[in-house]
XYZ file of C-alpha atoms in Angstrom:
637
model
C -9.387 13.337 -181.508
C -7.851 16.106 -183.594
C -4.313 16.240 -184.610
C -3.254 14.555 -180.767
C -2.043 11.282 -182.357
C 0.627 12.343 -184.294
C 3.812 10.501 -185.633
C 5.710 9.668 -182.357
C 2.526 7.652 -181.556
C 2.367 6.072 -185.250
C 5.872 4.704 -184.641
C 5.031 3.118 -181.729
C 2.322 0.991 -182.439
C 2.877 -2.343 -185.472
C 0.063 -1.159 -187.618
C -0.609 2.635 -187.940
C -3.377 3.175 -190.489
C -1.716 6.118 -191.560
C 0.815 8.949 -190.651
C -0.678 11.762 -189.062
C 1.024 15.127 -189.771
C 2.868 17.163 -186.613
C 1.243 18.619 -183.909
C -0.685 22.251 -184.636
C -2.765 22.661 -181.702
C -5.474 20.673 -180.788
C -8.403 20.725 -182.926
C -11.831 20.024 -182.129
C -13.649 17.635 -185.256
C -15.456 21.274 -186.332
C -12.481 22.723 -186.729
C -10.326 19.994 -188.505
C -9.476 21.664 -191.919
C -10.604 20.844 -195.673
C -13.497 18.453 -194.081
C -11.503 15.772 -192.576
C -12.690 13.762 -189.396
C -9.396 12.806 -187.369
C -9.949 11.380 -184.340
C -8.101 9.266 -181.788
C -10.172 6.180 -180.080
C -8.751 4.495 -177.401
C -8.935 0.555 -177.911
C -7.615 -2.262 -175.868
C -4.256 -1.884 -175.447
C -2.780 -5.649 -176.794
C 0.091 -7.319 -175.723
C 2.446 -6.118 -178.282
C 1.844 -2.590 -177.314
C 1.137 -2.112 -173.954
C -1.185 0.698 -172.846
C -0.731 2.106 -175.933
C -3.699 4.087 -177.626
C -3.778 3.615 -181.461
C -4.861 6.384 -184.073
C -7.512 6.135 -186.574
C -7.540 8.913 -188.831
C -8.049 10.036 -192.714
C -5.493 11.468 -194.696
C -4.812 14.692 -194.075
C -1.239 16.941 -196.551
C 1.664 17.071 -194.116
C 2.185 20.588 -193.308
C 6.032 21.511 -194.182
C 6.323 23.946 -191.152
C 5.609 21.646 -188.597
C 6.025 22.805 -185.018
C 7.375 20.862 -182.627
C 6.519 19.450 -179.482
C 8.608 19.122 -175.710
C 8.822 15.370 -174.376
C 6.093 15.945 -172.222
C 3.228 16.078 -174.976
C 4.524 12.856 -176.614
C 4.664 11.328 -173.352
C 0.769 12.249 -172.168
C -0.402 11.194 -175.915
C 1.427 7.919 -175.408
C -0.161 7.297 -172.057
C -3.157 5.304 -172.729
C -5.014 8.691 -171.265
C -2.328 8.537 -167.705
C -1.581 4.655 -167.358
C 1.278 3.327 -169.751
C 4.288 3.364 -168.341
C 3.095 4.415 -164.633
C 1.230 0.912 -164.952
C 4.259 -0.735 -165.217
C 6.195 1.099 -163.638
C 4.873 0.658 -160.192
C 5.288 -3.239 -159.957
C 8.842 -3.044 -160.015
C 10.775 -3.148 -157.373
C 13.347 -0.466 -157.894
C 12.327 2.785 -155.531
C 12.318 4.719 -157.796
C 10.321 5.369 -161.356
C 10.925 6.478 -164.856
C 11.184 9.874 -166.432
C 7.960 8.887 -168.516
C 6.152 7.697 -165.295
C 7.481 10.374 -163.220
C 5.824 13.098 -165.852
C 2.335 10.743 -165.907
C 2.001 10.722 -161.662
C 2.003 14.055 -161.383
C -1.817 13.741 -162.941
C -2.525 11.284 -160.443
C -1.423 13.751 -157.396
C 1.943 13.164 -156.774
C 5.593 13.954 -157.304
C 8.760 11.916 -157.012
C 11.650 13.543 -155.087
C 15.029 13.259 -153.089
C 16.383 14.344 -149.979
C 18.491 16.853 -151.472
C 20.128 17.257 -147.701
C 21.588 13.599 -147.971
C 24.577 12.659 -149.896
C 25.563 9.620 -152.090
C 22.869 7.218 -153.095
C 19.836 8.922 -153.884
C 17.070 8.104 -151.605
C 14.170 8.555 -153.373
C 10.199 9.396 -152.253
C 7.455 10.860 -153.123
C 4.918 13.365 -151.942
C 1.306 13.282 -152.596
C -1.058 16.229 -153.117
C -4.925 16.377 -152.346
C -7.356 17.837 -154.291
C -10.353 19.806 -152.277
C -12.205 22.786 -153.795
C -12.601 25.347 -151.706
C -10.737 23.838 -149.043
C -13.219 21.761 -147.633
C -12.218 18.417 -145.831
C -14.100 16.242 -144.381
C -13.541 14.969 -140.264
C -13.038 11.699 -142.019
C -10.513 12.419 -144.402
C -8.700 15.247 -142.322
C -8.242 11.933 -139.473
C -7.375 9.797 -142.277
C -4.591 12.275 -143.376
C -3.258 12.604 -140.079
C -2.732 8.848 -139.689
C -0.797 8.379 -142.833
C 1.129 11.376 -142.237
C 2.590 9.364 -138.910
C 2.435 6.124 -140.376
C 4.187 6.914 -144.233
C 4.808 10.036 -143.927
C 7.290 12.062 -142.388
C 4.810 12.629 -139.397
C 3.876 16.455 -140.539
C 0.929 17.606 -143.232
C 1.503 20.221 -144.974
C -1.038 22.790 -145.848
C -0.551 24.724 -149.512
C -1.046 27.907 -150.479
C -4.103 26.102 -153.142
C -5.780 24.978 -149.955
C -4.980 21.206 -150.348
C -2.641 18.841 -148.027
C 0.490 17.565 -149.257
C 2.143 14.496 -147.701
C 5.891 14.199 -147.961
C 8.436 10.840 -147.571
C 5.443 8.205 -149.220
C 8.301 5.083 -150.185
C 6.828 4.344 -154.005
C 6.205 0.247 -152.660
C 3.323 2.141 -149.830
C 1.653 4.299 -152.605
C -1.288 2.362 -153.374
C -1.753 1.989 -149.731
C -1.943 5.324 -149.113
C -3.863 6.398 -152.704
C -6.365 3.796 -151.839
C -7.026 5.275 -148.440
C -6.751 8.807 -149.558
C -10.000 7.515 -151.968
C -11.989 5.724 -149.572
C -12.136 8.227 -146.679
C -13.703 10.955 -149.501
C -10.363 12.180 -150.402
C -8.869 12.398 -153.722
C -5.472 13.355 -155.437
C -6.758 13.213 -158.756
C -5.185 16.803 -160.906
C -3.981 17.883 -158.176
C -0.498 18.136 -160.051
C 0.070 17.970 -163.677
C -1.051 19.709 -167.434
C -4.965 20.496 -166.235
C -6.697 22.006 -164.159
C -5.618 22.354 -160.038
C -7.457 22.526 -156.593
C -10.320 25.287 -157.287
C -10.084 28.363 -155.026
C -12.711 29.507 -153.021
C -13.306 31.582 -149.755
C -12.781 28.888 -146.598
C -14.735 30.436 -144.316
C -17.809 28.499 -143.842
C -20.453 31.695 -143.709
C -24.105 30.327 -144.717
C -24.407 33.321 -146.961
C -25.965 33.031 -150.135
C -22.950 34.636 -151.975
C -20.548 32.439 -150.179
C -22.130 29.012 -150.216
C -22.690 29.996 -153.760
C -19.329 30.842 -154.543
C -18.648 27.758 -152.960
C -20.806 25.154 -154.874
C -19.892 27.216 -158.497
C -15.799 26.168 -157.148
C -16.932 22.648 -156.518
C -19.154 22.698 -159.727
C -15.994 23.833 -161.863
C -13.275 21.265 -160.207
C -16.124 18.358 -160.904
C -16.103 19.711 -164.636
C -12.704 19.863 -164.980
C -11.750 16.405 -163.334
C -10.177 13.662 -165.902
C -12.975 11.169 -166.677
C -10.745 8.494 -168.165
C -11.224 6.499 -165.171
C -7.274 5.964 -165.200
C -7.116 7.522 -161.524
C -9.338 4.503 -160.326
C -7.896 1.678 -162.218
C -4.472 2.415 -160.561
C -5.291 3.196 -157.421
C -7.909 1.298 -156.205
C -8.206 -1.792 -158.984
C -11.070 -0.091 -161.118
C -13.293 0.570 -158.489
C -15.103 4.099 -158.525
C -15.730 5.098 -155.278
C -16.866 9.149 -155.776
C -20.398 10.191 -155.805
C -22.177 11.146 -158.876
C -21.604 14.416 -160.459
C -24.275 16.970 -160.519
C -26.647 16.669 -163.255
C -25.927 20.090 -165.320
C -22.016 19.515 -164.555
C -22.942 16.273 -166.520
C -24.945 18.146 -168.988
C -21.772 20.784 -169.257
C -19.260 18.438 -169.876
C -21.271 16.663 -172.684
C -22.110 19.427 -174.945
C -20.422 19.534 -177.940
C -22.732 21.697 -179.464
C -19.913 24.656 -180.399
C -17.226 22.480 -181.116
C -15.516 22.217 -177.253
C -15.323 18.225 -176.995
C -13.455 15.545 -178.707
C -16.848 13.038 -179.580
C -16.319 9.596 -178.072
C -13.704 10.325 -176.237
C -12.934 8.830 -172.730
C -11.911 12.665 -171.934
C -14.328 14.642 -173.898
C -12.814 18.102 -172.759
C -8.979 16.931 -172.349
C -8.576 14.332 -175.142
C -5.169 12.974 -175.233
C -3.177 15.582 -174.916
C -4.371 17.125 -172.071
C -3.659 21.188 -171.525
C -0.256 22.905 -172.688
C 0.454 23.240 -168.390
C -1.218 23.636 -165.037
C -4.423 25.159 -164.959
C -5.568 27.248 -161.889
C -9.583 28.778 -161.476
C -10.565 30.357 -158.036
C -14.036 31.632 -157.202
C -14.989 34.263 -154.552
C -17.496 36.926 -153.403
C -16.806 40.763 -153.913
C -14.140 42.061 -151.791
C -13.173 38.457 -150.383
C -9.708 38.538 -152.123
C -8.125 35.803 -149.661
C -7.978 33.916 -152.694
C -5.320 35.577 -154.119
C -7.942 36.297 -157.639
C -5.744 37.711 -160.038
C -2.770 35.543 -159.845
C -5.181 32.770 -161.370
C -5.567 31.465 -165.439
C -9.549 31.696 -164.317
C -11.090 33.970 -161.525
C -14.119 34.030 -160.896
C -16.281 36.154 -159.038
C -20.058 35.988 -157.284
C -21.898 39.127 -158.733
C -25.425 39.560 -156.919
C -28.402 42.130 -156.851
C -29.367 44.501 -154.230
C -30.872 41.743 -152.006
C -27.230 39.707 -152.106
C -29.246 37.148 -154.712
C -26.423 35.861 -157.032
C -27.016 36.866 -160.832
C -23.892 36.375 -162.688
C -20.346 36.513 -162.708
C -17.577 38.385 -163.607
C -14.565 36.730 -165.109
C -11.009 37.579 -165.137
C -8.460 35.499 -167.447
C -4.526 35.251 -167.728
C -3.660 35.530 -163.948
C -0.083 33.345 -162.948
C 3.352 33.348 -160.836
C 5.669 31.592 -162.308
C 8.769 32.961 -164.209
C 12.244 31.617 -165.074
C 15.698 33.792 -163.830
C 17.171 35.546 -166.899
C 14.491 34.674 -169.128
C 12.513 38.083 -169.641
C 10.099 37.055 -172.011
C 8.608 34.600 -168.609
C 7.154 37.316 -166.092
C 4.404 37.081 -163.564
C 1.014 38.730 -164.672
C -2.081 39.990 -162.807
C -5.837 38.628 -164.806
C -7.768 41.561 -166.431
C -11.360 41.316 -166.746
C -13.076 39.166 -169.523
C -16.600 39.769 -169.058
C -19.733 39.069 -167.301
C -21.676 36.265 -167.675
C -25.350 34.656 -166.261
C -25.227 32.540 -163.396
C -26.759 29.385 -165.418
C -23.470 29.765 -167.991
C -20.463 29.963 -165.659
C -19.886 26.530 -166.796
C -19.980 26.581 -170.806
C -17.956 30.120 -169.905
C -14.987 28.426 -167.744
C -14.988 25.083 -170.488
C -14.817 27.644 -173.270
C -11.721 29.359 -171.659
C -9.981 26.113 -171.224
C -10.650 25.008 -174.799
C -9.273 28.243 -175.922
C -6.019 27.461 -173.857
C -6.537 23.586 -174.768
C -6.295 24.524 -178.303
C -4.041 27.635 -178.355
C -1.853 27.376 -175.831
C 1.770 26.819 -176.705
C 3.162 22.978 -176.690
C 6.581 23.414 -177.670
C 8.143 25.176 -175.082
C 7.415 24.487 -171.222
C 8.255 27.870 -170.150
C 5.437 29.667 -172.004
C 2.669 27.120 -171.712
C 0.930 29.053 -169.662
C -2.241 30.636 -170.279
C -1.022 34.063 -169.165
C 1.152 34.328 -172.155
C -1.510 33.365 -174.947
C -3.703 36.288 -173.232
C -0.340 39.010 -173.131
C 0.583 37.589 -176.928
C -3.060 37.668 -178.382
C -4.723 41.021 -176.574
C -7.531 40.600 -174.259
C -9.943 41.503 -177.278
C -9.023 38.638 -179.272
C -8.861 36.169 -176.875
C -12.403 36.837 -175.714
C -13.014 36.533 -179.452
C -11.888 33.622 -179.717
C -13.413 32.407 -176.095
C -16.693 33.523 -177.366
C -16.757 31.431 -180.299
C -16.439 28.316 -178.246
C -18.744 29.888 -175.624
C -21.543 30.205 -178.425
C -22.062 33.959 -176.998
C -21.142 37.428 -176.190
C -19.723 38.372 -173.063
C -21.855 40.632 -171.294
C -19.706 44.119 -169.799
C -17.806 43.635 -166.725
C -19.662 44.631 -163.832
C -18.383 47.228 -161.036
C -16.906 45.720 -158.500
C -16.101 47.131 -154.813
C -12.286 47.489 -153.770
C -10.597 43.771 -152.799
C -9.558 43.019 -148.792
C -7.690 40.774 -147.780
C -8.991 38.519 -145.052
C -7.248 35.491 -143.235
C -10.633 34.689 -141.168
C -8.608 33.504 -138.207
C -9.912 33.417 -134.624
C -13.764 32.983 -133.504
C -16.768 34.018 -136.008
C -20.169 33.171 -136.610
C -20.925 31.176 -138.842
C -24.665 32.582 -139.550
C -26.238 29.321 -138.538
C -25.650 29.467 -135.034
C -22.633 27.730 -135.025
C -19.722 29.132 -134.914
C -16.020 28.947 -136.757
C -12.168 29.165 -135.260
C -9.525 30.008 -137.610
C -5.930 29.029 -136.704
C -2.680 30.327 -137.916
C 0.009 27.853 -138.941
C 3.376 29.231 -139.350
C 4.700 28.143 -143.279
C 1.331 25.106 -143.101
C 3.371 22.997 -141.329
C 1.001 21.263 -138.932
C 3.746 18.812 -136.367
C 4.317 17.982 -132.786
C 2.109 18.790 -130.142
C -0.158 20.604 -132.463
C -1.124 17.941 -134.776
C -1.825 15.983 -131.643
C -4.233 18.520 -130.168
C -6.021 19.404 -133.615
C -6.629 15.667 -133.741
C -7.708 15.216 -130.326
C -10.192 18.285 -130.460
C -11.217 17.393 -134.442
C -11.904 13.801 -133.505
C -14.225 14.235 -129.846
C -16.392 17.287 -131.455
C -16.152 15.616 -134.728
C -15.562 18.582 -136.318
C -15.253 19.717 -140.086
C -12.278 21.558 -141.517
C -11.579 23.860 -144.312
C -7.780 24.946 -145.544
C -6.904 28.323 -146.435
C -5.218 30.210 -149.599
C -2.768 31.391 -146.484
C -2.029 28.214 -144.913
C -3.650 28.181 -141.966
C -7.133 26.103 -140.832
C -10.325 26.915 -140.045
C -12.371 24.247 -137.304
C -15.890 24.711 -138.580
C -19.309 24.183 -137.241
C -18.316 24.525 -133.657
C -21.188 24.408 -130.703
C -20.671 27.282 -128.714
C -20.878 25.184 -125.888
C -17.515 24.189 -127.160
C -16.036 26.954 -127.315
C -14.096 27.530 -124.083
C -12.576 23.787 -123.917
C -11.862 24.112 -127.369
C -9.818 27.898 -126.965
C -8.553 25.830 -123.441
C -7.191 23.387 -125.228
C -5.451 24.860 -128.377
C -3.454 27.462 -126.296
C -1.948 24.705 -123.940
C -0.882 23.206 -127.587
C 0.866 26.379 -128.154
C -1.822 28.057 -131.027
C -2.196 31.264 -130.189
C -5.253 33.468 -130.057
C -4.344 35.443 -133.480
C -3.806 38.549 -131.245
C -1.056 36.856 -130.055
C 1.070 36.154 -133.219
C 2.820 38.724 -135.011
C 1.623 40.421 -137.761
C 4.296 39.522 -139.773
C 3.096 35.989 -139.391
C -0.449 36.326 -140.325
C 0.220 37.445 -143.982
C 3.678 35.675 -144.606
C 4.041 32.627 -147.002
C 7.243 30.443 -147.973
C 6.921 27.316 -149.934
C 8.476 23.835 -148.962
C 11.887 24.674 -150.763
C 14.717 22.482 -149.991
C 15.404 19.708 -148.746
C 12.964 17.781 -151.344
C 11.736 20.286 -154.021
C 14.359 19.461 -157.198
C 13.904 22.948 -158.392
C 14.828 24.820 -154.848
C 17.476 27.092 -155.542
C 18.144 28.017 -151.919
C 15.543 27.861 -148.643
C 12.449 29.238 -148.537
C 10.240 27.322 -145.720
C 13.162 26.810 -143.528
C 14.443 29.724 -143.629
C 11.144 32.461 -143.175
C 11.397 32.412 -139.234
C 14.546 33.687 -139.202
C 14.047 36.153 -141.857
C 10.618 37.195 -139.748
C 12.538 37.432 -136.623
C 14.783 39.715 -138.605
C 12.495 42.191 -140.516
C 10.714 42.626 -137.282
C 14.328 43.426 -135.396
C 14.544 45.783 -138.088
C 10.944 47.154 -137.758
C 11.458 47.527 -134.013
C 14.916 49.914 -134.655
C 13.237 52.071 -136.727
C 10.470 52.680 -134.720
C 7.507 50.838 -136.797
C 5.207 50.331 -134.438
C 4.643 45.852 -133.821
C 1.070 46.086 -134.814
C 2.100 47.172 -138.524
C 2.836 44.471 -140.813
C 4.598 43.873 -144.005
C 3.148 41.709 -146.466
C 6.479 39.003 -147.015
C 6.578 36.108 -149.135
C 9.558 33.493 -149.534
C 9.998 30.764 -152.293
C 13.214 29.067 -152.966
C 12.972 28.975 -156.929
C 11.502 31.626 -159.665
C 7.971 29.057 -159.908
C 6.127 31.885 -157.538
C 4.657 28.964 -155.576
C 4.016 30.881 -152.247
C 2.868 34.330 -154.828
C 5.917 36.731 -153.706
C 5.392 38.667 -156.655
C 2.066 39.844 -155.163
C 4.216 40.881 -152.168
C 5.204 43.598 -150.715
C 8.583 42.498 -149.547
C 8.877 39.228 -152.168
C 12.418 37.137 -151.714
C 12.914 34.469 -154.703
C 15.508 32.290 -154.322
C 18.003 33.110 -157.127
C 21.667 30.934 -155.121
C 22.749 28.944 -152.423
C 21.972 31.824 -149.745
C 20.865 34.336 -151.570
C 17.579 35.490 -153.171
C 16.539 38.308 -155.276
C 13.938 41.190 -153.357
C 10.938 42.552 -154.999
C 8.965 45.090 -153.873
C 5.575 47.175 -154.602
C 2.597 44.483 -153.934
C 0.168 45.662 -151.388
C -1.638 44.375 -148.796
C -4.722 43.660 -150.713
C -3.116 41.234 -152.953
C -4.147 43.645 -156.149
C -0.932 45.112 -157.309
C 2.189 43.357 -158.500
C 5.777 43.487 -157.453
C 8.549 44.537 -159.308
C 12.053 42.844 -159.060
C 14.385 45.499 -157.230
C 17.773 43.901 -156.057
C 19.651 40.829 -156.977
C 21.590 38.179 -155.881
C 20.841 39.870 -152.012
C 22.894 37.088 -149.549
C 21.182 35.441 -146.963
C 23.856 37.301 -144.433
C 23.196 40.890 -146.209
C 19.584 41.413 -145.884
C 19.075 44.277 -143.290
C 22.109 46.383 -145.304
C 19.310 46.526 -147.464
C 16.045 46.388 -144.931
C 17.649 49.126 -143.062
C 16.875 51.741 -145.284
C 14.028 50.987 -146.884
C 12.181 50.609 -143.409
C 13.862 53.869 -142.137
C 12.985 55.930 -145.064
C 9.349 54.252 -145.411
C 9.146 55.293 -141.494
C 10.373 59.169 -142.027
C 8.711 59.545 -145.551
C 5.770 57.874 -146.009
C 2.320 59.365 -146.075
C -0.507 59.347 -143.693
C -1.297 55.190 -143.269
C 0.920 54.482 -146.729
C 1.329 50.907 -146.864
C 4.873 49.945 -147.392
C 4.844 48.483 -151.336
C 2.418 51.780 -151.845
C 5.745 53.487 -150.806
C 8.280 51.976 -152.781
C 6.079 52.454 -155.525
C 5.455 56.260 -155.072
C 9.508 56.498 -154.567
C 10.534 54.656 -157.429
C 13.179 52.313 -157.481
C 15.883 54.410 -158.866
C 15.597 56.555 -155.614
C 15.489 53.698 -153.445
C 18.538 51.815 -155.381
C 20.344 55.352 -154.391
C 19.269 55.402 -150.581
C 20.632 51.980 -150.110
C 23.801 52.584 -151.433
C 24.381 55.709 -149.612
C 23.005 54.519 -146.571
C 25.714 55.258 -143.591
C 23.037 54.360 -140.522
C 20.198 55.112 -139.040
C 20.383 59.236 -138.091
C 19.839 60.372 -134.324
């Protein structure tokens, strides 16, 4: 299985056949050079090396410059394709796990942690992640979820900004427990964390459009494609017993060709092999002009293009989206896609598996921080990676077709559905669903048995609602407190903060806890200057530089960068197609309207007709707005 058995594994198994030289890059067996055939098959592990998969290769010159690889890689090749240690690791009855397991469960859906808030002995937990494309849960699994919430949990879900749940406070001895019933209420955690590829984006509003229920089937088409096959997930979790349905036939038939060099033959993970991908992976799919997907911040995104009668014919692709960045590291920046190509509607598949192999392959392995996909795209030029992408692809991309300007939408409050049912989207400040509103949303999605789907933003859409419903349903949600979206600022709507402190280990400062306040603030600030309350500001809040909650798509971005204090970026706009810039930092917690205060004023007295306010800062330029800030005495009668 190319070169992804290399000498840490050789040392760690009693009879290597031979030593393997260092790690280049995955190679699929077409591309393996002066002939050779190295592959890696997976055997029984014995009892002398537990879980360990052994490497059968031929010979193959040691090449002098080898490159080297982070823990991580020697850890997933070690694995046993995402068992050995976590196996083990898991019947012991410390609370906690190893570094080698804690890197392997992250595959699996989950994430060890600490209540950073607590002092002394380290309390340790975990918090599990759900995988479901598009958004789409089930009135099984969303009842499911809330039970375990209240009865392992911390009593709260959590909805993500990758429309998936997250569960926080799961003790390590009631995992299984709560895997198991995650799995057998049509649920899964499977890649929902880790080196592959994460929840698939796609619109969650449930319209019975062709473009959007086929946007919606190519996200769910992709995420069964790009799903570990191993059957590690199963054997953990639930003793070996595969409970999902079968995939669809030409997701099957996509997965299995080999026939320009994508898959590693008789492999228990054709497309992954042992090493997995360099880091995270994200793909979201969506119709023209639906950007509540957040398109270009993806490695993938993918979008419906159909003819004059809204028939879907193809797609248009756009490669090397992502947030994440590290503080005083410039070479790590966040980066918009740019468009790949256009391909048939009957190749989406062989096009998305070609991109990954491309990454798979290419993608660096030695250093964490640019691992991304983004930064093989920025290093190599657009032209050479589709080159490259082609040549697994077995084609040509076709040219990009014209596409109309994006919107953002957040699809909350009452629609039709266009099959006479109707929908009811419902804002959720931060995706924090607690209290008296997790009791109603139970209450009303258990007696109408309803459907759900989670949004890109956070909030939750009930689907498939009678309209005889209707009124006890809008009855019942405002005496729980959730507003009509009239109701809630605007602010609100298009804000995001990530779970921060107390139990993310890379939380600089707070991001989730904290947005209300800063909310209540910007809008105190709003309301002096005379910005009308039905204009809005596009804000985003993440305690660390990772980007989870996308502020450097936001107009007003703050990024954690101390205790208390967080650097400000501004120039996104509202339709989620420009990126920010960084503009101030190290801006304390305490010190944020000396710097609000004029940069509302003068985007109240200066702007143009309608100019949103990162179109504004923009325009001005940051030197000019670094010099209104400092001069700023007040706001002028």
């Amino acid at each position: 299985m190319a070169a992804s058995a290399a000498t840490g594994l050789a040392g760690a198994v009693k009879d290597p056949v031979v030593q393997m030289h260092g790690f280049h890059g995955l190679r699929p067996s077409r591309s393996i050079p002066r002939g050779g055939s190295l592959r890696a098959r997976p055997l029984m592990p014995s009892s002398s090396s537990p879980g360990v998969t052994r490497a059968i290769s031929t010979p193959v010159k040691t090449d002098s410059s080898e490159v080297k690889r982070s823990k991580v890689e020697i850890i997933k090749e070690q694995s046993n394709f995402l068992r050995y240690p976590l196996n083990e690791e898991l019947l012991t009855e410390a609370p906690n796990i190893n570094e080698a397991a804690t890197q392997l469960i992250k595959f699996h859906g989950s994430y060890q942690q600490t209540n950073r808030d607590e002092r002394g002995r380290r309390s340790y937990q975990f918090m599990l992640r759900t995988k479901n494309p598009c958004g789409k849960v089930s009135n099984k699994l969303y009842l499911a979820m809330d039970k375990l919430a209240d009865e392992f949990g911390i009593g709260t879900l959590r909805l993500t900004t990758r429309q998936t749940f997250q569960l926080h406070g799961i003790l390590k001895k009631n995992l299984k427990t709560v895997m198991s019933t995650i799995i057998r209420n049509m649920g899964s955690t499977l890649g929902a964390c880790g080196d592959l590829n994460r929840n698939v984006l796609a619109p969650a509003a449930p319209y019975t459009t062709k473009e959007y229920t086929f946007a919606q089937e190519t996200a769910e088409n992709i995420a069964s494609l790009l799903t570990p096959q191993s059957g590690a997930y199963y054997d953990l979790w639930v003793d070996g017993e595969k409970i999902m349905s079968a995939e669809p036939p030409e997701v099957v038939k996509a997965c299995n060709d080999n026939s320009h060099g994508t898959n590693f033959p008789d492999s228990p993970e054709p497309i992954y092999g042992t090493q997995f991908l360099p880091r995270k992976f994200k793909v979201a799919v969506t119709v023209p002009r639906d950007n509540s997907v957040d398109i270009l911040t993806n490695d993938i995104g993918v979008v419906v293009v159909s003819d004059s009668d809204g028939e879907p014919q193809g797609f248009n692709i756009y490669v090397g989206g992502g947030m994440g960045r590290t503080h005083r590291v410039e070479t790590t920046f966040p980066r918009l896609g740019q468009p790949l190509g256009y391909v048939p509607k009957e190749d989406i598949l062989y096009a998305v598996k070609a991109i990954v192999v491309t990454q798979r392959e290419h993608g660096r392995r030695d250093d964490r921080k640019y691992s991304r996909m983004k930064y093989l795209v920025n290093e190599w030029g657009i032209d050479k990676f589709r080159s490259v992408v082609e040549q697994y692809y077995g084609k040509k991309f076709e040219t990009f077709r014209e596409l109309p300007e994006w919107e953002f939408k957040s699809y909350l409050g009452w629609h039709e559905q266009g099959d006479g049912a109707m929908f009811c989207g419902l804002h959720v400040d931060n995706g924090r669903i607690g209290g008296t509103m997790k009791k109603t949303l139970r209450e009303i999605i258990e007696k109408y048995n309803l459907n759900v789907c989670l949004t890109p933003n956070q909030n939750i859409i009930l689907c498939d609602i009678d309209r005889s419903w209707k009124e006890p349903i809008t009855t019942a949600l405002a005496q729980a407190g959730l507003l009509d979206p009239g109701y809630v600022d605007p602010l609100n709507v298009t804000a995001m903060a990530c779970p921060a402190l107390p139990l993310c280990p890379l939380a600089i400062t707070e991001a989730e806890r904290g947005i209300p306040d800063i909310l209540k603030r910007v809008r105190a600030v709003l309301d002096k200057v005379g910005i009308k309350n039905d204009e809005s500001v596009v804000i985003r809040v993440t305690g660390c530089p990772n980007g989870c909650a996308r502020p450097y798509m936001a107009e007003l971005g703050f990024v954690g960068d101390g205790p208390n204090s967080y650097q400000i970026w501004l120039g996104g706009s509202p339709n989620q197609t420009t990126l920010a810039k960084c503009f101030m930092n190290k801006v304390k917690i305490q010190d944020l309207e000396k710097v609000l205060d004029p940069l509302f004023y003068n985007w109240k007295v200066k702007r143009l007709e309608s100019e949103p306010f990162g179109v504004f800062t923009t325009r001005t330029g940051f030197d000019k707005l670094q010099e209104i800030v400092d001069k700023w005495e007040g706001i002028k009668e």
